[in-house]
Tab-separated table of C-alpha atoms in Angstrom:
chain	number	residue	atom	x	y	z
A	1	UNK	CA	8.621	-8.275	6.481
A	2	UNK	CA	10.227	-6.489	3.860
A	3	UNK	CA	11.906	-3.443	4.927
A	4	UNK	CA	13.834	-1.775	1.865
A	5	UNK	CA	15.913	1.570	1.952
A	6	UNK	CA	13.757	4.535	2.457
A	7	UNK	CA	16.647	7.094	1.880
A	8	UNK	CA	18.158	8.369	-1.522
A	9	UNK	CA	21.187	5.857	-3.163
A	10	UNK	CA	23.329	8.948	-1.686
A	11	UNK	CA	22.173	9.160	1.738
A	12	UNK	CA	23.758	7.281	4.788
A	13	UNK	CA	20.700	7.094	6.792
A	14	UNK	CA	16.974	6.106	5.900
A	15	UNK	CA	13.841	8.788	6.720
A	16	UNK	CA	11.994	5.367	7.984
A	17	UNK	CA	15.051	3.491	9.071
A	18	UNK	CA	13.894	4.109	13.192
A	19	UNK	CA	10.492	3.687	12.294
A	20	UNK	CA	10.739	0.356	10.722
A	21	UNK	CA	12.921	-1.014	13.541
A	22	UNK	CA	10.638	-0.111	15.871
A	23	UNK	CA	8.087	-1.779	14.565
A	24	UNK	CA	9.872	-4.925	13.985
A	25	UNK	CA	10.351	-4.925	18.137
A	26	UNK	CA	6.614	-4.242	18.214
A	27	UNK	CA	5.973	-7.475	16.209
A	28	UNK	CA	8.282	-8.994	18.904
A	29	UNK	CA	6.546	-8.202	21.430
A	30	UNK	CA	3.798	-9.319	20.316
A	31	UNK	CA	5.323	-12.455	19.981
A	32	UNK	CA	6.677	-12.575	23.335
A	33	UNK	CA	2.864	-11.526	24.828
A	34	UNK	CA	0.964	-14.500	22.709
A	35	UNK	CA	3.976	-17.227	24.011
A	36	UNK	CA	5.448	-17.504	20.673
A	37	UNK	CA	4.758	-17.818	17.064
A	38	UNK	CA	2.826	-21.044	17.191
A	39	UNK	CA	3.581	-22.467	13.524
A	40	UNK	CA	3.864	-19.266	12.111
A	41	UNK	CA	8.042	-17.821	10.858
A	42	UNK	CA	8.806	-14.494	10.500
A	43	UNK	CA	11.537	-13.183	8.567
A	44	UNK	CA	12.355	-9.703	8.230
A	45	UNK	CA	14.604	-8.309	5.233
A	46	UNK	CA	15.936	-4.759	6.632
A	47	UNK	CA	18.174	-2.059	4.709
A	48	UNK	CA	21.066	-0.630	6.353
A	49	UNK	CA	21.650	1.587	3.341
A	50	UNK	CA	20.780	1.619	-0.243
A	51	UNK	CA	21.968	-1.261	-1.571
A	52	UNK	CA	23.176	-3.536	1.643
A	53	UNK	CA	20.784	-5.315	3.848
A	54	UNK	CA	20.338	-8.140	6.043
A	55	UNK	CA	17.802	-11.366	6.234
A	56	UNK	CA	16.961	-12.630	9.643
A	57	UNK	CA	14.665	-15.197	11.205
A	58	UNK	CA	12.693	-13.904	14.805
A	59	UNK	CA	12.796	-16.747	16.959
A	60	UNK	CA	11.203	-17.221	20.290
A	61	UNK	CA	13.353	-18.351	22.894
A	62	UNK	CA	12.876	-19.293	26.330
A	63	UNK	CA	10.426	-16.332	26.272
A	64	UNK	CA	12.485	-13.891	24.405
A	65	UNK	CA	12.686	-13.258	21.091
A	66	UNK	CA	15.926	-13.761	19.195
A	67	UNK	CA	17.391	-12.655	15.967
A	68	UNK	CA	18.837	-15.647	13.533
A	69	UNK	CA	20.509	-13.980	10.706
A	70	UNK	CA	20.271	-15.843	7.428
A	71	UNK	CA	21.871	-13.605	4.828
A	72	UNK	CA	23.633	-10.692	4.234
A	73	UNK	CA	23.235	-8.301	0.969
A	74	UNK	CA	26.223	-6.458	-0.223
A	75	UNK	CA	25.913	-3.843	-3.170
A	76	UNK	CA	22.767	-5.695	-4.267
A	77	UNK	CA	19.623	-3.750	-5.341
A	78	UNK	CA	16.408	-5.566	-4.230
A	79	UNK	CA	13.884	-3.035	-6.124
A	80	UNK	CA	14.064	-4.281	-9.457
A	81	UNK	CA	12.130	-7.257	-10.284
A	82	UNK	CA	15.017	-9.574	-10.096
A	83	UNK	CA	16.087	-8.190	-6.887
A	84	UNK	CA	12.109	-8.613	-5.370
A	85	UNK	CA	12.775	-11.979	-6.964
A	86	UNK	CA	16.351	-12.670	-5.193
A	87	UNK	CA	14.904	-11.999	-2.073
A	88	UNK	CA	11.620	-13.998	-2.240
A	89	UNK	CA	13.223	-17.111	-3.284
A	90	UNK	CA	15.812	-16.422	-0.312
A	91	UNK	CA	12.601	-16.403	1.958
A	92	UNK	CA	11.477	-19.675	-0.158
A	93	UNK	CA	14.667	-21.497	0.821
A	94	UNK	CA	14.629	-20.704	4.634
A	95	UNK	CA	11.437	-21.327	4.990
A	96	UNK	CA	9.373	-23.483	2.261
A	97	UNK	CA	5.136	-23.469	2.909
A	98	UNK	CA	2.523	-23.474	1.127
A	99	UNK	CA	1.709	-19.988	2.590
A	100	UNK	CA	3.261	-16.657	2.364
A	101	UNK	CA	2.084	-13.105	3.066
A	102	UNK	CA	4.350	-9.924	2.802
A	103	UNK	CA	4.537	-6.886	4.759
A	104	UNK	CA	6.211	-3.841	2.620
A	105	UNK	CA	7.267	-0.688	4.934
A	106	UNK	CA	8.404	1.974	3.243
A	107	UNK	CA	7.077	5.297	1.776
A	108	UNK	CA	4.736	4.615	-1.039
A	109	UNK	CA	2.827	6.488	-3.770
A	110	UNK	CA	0.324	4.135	-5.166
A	111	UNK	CA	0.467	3.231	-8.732
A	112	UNK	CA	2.266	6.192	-9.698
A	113	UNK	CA	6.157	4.963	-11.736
A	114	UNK	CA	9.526	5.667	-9.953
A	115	UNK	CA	10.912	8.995	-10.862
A	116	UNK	CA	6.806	10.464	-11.005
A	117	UNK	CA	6.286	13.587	-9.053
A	118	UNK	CA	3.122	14.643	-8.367
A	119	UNK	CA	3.560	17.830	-7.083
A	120	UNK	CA	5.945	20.434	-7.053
A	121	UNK	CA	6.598	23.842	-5.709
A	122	UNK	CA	5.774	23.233	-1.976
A	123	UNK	CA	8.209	23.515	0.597
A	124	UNK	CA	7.997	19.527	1.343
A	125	UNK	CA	9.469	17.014	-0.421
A	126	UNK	CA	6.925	15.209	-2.778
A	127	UNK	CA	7.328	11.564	-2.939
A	128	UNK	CA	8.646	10.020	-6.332
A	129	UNK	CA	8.195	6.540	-6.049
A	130	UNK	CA	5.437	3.663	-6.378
A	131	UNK	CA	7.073	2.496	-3.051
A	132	UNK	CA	10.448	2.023	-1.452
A	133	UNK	CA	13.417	5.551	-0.932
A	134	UNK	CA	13.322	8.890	-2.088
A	135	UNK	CA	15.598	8.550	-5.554
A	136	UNK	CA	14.570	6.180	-8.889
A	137	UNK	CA	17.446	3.876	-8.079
A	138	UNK	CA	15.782	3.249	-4.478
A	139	UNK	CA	12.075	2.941	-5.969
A	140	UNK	CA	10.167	-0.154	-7.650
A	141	UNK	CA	7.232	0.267	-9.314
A	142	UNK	CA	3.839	-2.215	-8.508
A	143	UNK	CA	4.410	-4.158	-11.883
A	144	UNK	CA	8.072	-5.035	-10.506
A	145	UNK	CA	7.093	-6.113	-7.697
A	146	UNK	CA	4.425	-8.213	-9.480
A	147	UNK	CA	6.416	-9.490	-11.746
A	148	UNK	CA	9.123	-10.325	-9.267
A	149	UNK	CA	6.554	-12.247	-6.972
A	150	UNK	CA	5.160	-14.144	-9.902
A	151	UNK	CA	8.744	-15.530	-11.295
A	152	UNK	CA	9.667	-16.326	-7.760
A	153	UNK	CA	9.530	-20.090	-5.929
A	154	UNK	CA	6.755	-18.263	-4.250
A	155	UNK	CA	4.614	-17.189	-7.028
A	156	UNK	CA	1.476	-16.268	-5.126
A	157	UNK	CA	1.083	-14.744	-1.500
A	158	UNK	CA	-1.905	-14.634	0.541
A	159	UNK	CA	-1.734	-10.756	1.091
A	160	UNK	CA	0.106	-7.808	0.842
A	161	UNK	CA	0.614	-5.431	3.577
A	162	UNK	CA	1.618	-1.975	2.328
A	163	UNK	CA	2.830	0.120	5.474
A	164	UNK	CA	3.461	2.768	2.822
A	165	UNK	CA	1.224	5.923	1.766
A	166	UNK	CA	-1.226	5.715	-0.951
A	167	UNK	CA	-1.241	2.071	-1.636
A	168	UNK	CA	-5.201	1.377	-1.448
A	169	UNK	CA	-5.810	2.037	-4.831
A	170	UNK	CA	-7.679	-0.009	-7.622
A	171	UNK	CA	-4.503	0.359	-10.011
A	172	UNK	CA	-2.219	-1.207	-7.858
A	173	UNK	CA	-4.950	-3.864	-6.971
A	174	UNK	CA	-5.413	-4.652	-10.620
A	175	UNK	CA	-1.689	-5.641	-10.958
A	176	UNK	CA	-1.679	-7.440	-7.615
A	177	UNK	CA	-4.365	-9.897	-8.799
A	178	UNK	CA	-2.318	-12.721	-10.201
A	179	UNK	CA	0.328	-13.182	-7.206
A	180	UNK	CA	-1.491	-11.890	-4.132
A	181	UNK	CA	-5.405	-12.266	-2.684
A	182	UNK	CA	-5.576	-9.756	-0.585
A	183	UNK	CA	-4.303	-6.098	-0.116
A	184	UNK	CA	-4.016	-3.971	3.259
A	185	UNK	CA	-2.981	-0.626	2.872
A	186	UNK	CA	-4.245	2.991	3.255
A	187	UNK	CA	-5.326	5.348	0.644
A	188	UNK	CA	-4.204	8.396	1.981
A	189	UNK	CA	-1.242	9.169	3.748
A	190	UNK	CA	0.096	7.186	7.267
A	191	UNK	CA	2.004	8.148	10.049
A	192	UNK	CA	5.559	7.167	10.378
A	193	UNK	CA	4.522	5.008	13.637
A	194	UNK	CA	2.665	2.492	10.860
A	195	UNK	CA	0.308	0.227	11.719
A	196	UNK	CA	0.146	-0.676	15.516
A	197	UNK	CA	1.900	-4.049	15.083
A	198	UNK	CA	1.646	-4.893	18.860
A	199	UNK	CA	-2.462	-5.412	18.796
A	200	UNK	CA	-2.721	-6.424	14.465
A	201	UNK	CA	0.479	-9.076	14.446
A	202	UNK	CA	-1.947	-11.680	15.898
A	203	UNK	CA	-4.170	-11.470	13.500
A	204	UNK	CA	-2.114	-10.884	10.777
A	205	UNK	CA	0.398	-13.916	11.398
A	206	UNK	CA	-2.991	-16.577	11.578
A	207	UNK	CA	-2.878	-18.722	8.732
A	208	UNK	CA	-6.554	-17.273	8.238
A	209	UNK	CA	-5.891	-13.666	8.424
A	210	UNK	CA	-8.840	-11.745	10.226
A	211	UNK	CA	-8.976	-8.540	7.868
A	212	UNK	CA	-11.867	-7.058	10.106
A	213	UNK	CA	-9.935	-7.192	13.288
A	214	UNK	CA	-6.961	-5.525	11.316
A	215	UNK	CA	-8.782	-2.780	10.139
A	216	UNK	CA	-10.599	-2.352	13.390
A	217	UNK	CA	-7.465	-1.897	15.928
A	218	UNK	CA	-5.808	0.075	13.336
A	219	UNK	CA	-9.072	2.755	13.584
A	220	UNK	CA	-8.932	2.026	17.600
A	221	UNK	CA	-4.978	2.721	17.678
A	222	UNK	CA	-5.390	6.492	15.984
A	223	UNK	CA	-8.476	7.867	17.625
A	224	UNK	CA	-6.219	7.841	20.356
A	225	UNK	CA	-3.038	8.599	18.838
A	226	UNK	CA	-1.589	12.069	19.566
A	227	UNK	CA	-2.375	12.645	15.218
A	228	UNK	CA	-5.762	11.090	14.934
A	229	UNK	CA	-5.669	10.467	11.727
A	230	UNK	CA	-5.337	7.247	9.175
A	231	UNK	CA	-7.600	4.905	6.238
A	232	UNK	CA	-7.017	1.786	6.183
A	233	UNK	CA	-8.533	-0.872	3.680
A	234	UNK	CA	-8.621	-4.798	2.917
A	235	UNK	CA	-9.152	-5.189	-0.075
A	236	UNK	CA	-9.390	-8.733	-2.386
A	237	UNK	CA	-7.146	-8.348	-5.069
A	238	UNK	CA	-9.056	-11.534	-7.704
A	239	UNK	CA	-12.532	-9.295	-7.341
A	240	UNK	CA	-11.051	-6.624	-9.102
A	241	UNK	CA	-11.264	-7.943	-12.506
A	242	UNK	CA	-15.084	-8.511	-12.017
A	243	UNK	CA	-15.591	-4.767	-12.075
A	244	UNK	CA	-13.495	-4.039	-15.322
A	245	UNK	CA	-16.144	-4.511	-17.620
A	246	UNK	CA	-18.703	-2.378	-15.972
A	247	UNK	CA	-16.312	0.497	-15.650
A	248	UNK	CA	-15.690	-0.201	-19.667
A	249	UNK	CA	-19.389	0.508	-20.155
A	250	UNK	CA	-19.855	3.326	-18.024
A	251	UNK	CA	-16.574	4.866	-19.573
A	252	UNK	CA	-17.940	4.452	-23.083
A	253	UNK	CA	-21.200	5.844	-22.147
A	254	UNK	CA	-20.138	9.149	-19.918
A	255	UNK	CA	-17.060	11.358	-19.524
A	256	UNK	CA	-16.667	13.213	-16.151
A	257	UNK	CA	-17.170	17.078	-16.283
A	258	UNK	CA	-13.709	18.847	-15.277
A	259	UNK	CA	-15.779	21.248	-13.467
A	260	UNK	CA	-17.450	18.769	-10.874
A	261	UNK	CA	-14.097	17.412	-10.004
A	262	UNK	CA	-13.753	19.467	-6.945
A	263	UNK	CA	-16.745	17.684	-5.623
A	264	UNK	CA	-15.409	14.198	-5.161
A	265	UNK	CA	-14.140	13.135	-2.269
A	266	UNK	CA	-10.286	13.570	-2.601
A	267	UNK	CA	-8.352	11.396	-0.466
A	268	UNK	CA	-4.570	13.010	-1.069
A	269	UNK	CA	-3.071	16.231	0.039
A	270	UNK	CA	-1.542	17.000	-3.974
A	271	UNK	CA	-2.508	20.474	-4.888
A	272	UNK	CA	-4.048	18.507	-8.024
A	273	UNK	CA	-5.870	15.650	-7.009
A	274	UNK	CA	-4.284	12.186	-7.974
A	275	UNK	CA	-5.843	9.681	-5.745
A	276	UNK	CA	-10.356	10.124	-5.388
A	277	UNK	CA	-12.705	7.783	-3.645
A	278	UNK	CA	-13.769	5.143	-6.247
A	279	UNK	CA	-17.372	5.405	-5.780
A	280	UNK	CA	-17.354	8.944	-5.562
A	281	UNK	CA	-16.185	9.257	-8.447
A	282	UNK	CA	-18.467	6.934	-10.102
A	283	UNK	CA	-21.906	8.236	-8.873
A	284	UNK	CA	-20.423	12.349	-9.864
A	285	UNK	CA	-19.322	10.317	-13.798
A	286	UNK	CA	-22.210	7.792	-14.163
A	287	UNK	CA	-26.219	9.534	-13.849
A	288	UNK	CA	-27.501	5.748	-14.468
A	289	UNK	CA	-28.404	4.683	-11.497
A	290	UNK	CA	-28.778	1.200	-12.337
A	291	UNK	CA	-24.722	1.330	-13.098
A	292	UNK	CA	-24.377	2.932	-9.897
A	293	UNK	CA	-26.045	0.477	-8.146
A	294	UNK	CA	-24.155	-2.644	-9.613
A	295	UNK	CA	-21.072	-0.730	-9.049
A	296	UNK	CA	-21.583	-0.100	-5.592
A	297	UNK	CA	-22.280	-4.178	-5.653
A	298	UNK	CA	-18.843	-4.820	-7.039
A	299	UNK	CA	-17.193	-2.543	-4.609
A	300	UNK	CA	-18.368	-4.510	-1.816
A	301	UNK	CA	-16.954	-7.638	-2.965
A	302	UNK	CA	-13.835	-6.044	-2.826
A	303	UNK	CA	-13.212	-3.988	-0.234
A	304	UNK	CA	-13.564	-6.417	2.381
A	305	UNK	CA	-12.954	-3.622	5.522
A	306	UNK	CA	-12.225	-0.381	4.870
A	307	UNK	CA	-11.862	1.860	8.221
A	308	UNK	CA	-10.895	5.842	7.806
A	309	UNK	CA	-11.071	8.905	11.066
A	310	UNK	CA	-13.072	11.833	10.355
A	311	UNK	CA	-9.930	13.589	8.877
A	312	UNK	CA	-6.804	12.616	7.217
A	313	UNK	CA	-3.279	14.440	7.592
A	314	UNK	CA	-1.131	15.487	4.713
A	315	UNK	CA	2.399	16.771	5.079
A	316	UNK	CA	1.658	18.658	1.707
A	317	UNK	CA	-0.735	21.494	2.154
A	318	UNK	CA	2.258	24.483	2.287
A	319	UNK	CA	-0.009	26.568	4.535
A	320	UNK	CA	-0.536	25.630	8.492
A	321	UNK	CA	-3.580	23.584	7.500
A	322	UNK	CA	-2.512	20.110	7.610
A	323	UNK	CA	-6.137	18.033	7.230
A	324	UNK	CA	-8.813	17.408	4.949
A	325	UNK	CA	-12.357	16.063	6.142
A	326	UNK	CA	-13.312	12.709	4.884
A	327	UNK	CA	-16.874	12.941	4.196
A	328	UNK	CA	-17.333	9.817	1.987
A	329	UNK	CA	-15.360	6.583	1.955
A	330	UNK	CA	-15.633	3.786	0.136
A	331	UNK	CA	-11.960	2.215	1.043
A	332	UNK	CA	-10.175	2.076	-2.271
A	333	UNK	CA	-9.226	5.211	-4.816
A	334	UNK	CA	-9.209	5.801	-8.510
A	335	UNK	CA	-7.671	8.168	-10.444
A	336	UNK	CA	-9.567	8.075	-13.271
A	337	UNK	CA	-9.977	11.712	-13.406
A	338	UNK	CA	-7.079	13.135	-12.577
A	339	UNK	CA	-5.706	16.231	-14.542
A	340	UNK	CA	-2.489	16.521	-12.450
A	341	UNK	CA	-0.219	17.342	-15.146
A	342	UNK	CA	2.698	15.393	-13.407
A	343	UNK	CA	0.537	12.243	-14.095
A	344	UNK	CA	-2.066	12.375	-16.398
A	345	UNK	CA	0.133	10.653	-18.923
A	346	UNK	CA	0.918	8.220	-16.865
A	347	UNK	CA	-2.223	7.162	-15.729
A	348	UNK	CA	-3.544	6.057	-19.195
A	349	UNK	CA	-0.395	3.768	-19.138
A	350	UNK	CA	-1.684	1.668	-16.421
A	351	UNK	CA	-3.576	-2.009	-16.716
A	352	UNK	CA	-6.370	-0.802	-15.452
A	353	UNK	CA	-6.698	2.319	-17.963
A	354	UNK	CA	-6.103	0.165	-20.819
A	355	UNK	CA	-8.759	-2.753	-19.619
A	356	UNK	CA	-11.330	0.062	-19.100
A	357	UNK	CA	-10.995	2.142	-21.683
């Protein structure tokens, strides 16, 4: 579990810090319900500010779980790639397998770069970060993290779990390709409670991760919760690259009209849409059906599970409204179209832009 600072590099106290503690004890006791961690090791790099953190193995003990810490970091920045590196190989030399998956809690904003805003002028905060704290020096952007992964002892994980808003996109997939098979993350905004670690750690910690069941108790967990509302989405990271060429033809062939963008299926709370439902967007851009069809195909292969409620919350609508209706939902965005002025430069900047385009 990687837990970095979810504050500014000013601030003494992270907006998730609670949050992601609690759901470290809700891993434990999981742990403690299933008798242990069978050959499975957990360890858990948490911020305790900015730029100092600590590295500790659970163990379980005579039926409680205990806390082994392995290393402290002092003044040390972990989002850059050599810092995602640093800790990685730390993880390697604790604990060396040929398996490793990562969970990443933190706030998140898909592929977008540190210091990107994509919205301004509301009375909330707008997020300004691919993932990690609320200032540039606290952020790391999806090709760091890549990078860092790949030039680690590690190289390659078996997934990535992004506890983070707007993760579930096909950008950050793209990158993700070479050093992880799998993605889990949402494409819209989640709660602060995060996934509900206490009925998903089972089936995330099996050395043959059941994505179905993840997605599944995740959908279970908020129709009940108080704020019924959450996406979540498996999604195989290789399969990716087998749409790329498709979405090269259809991009030579069609351009979207500006005016039919308020008719995809927006899956974001911006005042200008960023993040749209993949296929959505596809059938309103490509009238060959045909296209459509083999898209659709590709899309299958890789979302693996893609779960969403009937309405998604946004903390970014300035009026009392608070929700959007999902009405189609293919489990994975685009942004493709996008005119958001904060990002529409930005966008053609990304791997999958330039592959498709």
């Amino acid at each position: 579990m990687y837990l970095p600072w979810t504050g500014t590099d000013q601030s003494t106290s992270g907006s998730l810090t609670r949050r992601l503690e609690q759901n470290v004890q809700s891993v434990e006791n999981a742990i403690k319900e299933q008798g242990g961690l069978g050959t499975t090791r957990l360890l858990v790099y948490i911020a305790s500010t900015y730029n100092n953190a600590t590295m500790f193995e659970v163990k379980y003990v005579n039926g409680s779980c205990v806390r082994d810490t392995l290393k402290k970091y002092y003044r040390q920045s972990v989002v850059t790639e050599d810092g995602i590196k640093t800790v990685l190989n730390d993880a390697y030399s604790a604990s060396p397998t040929p398996n490793y998956s990562m969970i990443i809690g933190a706030h998140g904003s898909g592929w977008l770069p540190k210091g990107i805003t994509p919205q301004e002028g509301t009375k909330v905060s707008a997020p300004k970060r691919a993932y990690g704290g609320s200032t540039r020096g606290t952020q790391a952007n999806i090709t760091e993290l890549a990078e860092g992964i790949r030039k680690s002892d590690i190289q390659t994980l078996d997934y990535i779990c992004f506890d983070d808003c707007y993760m579930a996109n096909i950008e950050t997939a793209y990158d993700l390709r070479y050093v992880s098979d799998y993605l889990i993350a949402s494409t819209s905004e989640i709660m602060s409670v995060g996934l509900p670690y206490n009925k998903v750690w089972k089936y995330l910690s099996s050395e043959n991760p059941d994505y179905q069941k993840i997605c599944d108790e995740f959908l279970t967990f908020y129709q009940e919760y108080e704020y019924p509302y959450g996406t979540l989405s498996a999604i195989n990271c290789k399969e990716t690259a087998n749409v790329v060429s498709l979405m090269k033809t259809i991009n030579n062939r069609y351009s979207i009209d500006n005016s039919k963008l308020s008719e995809i299926q927006k899956l974001d709370g911006y005042n200008e849409t960023v993040f749209y439902d993949f296929y959505d967007y596809v059938s309103h851009l490509c009238p060959d059906e045909n296209l459509c069809s083999q898209v659709r195909a590709k899309l299958s292969d890789i979302v693996v599970k893609a779960v969403a409620t009937p309405f998604i919350y946004t903390v970014y609508y300035s009026s009392t409204e608070r929700t959007f209706p999902i009405n189609t939902f293919c489990g994975i965005t685009i942004s493709d179209p996008t005119l958001n002025s904060m990002v529409v430069e930005a966008k053609i900047q990304t791997n999958w832009w330039k592959d498709t385009h």
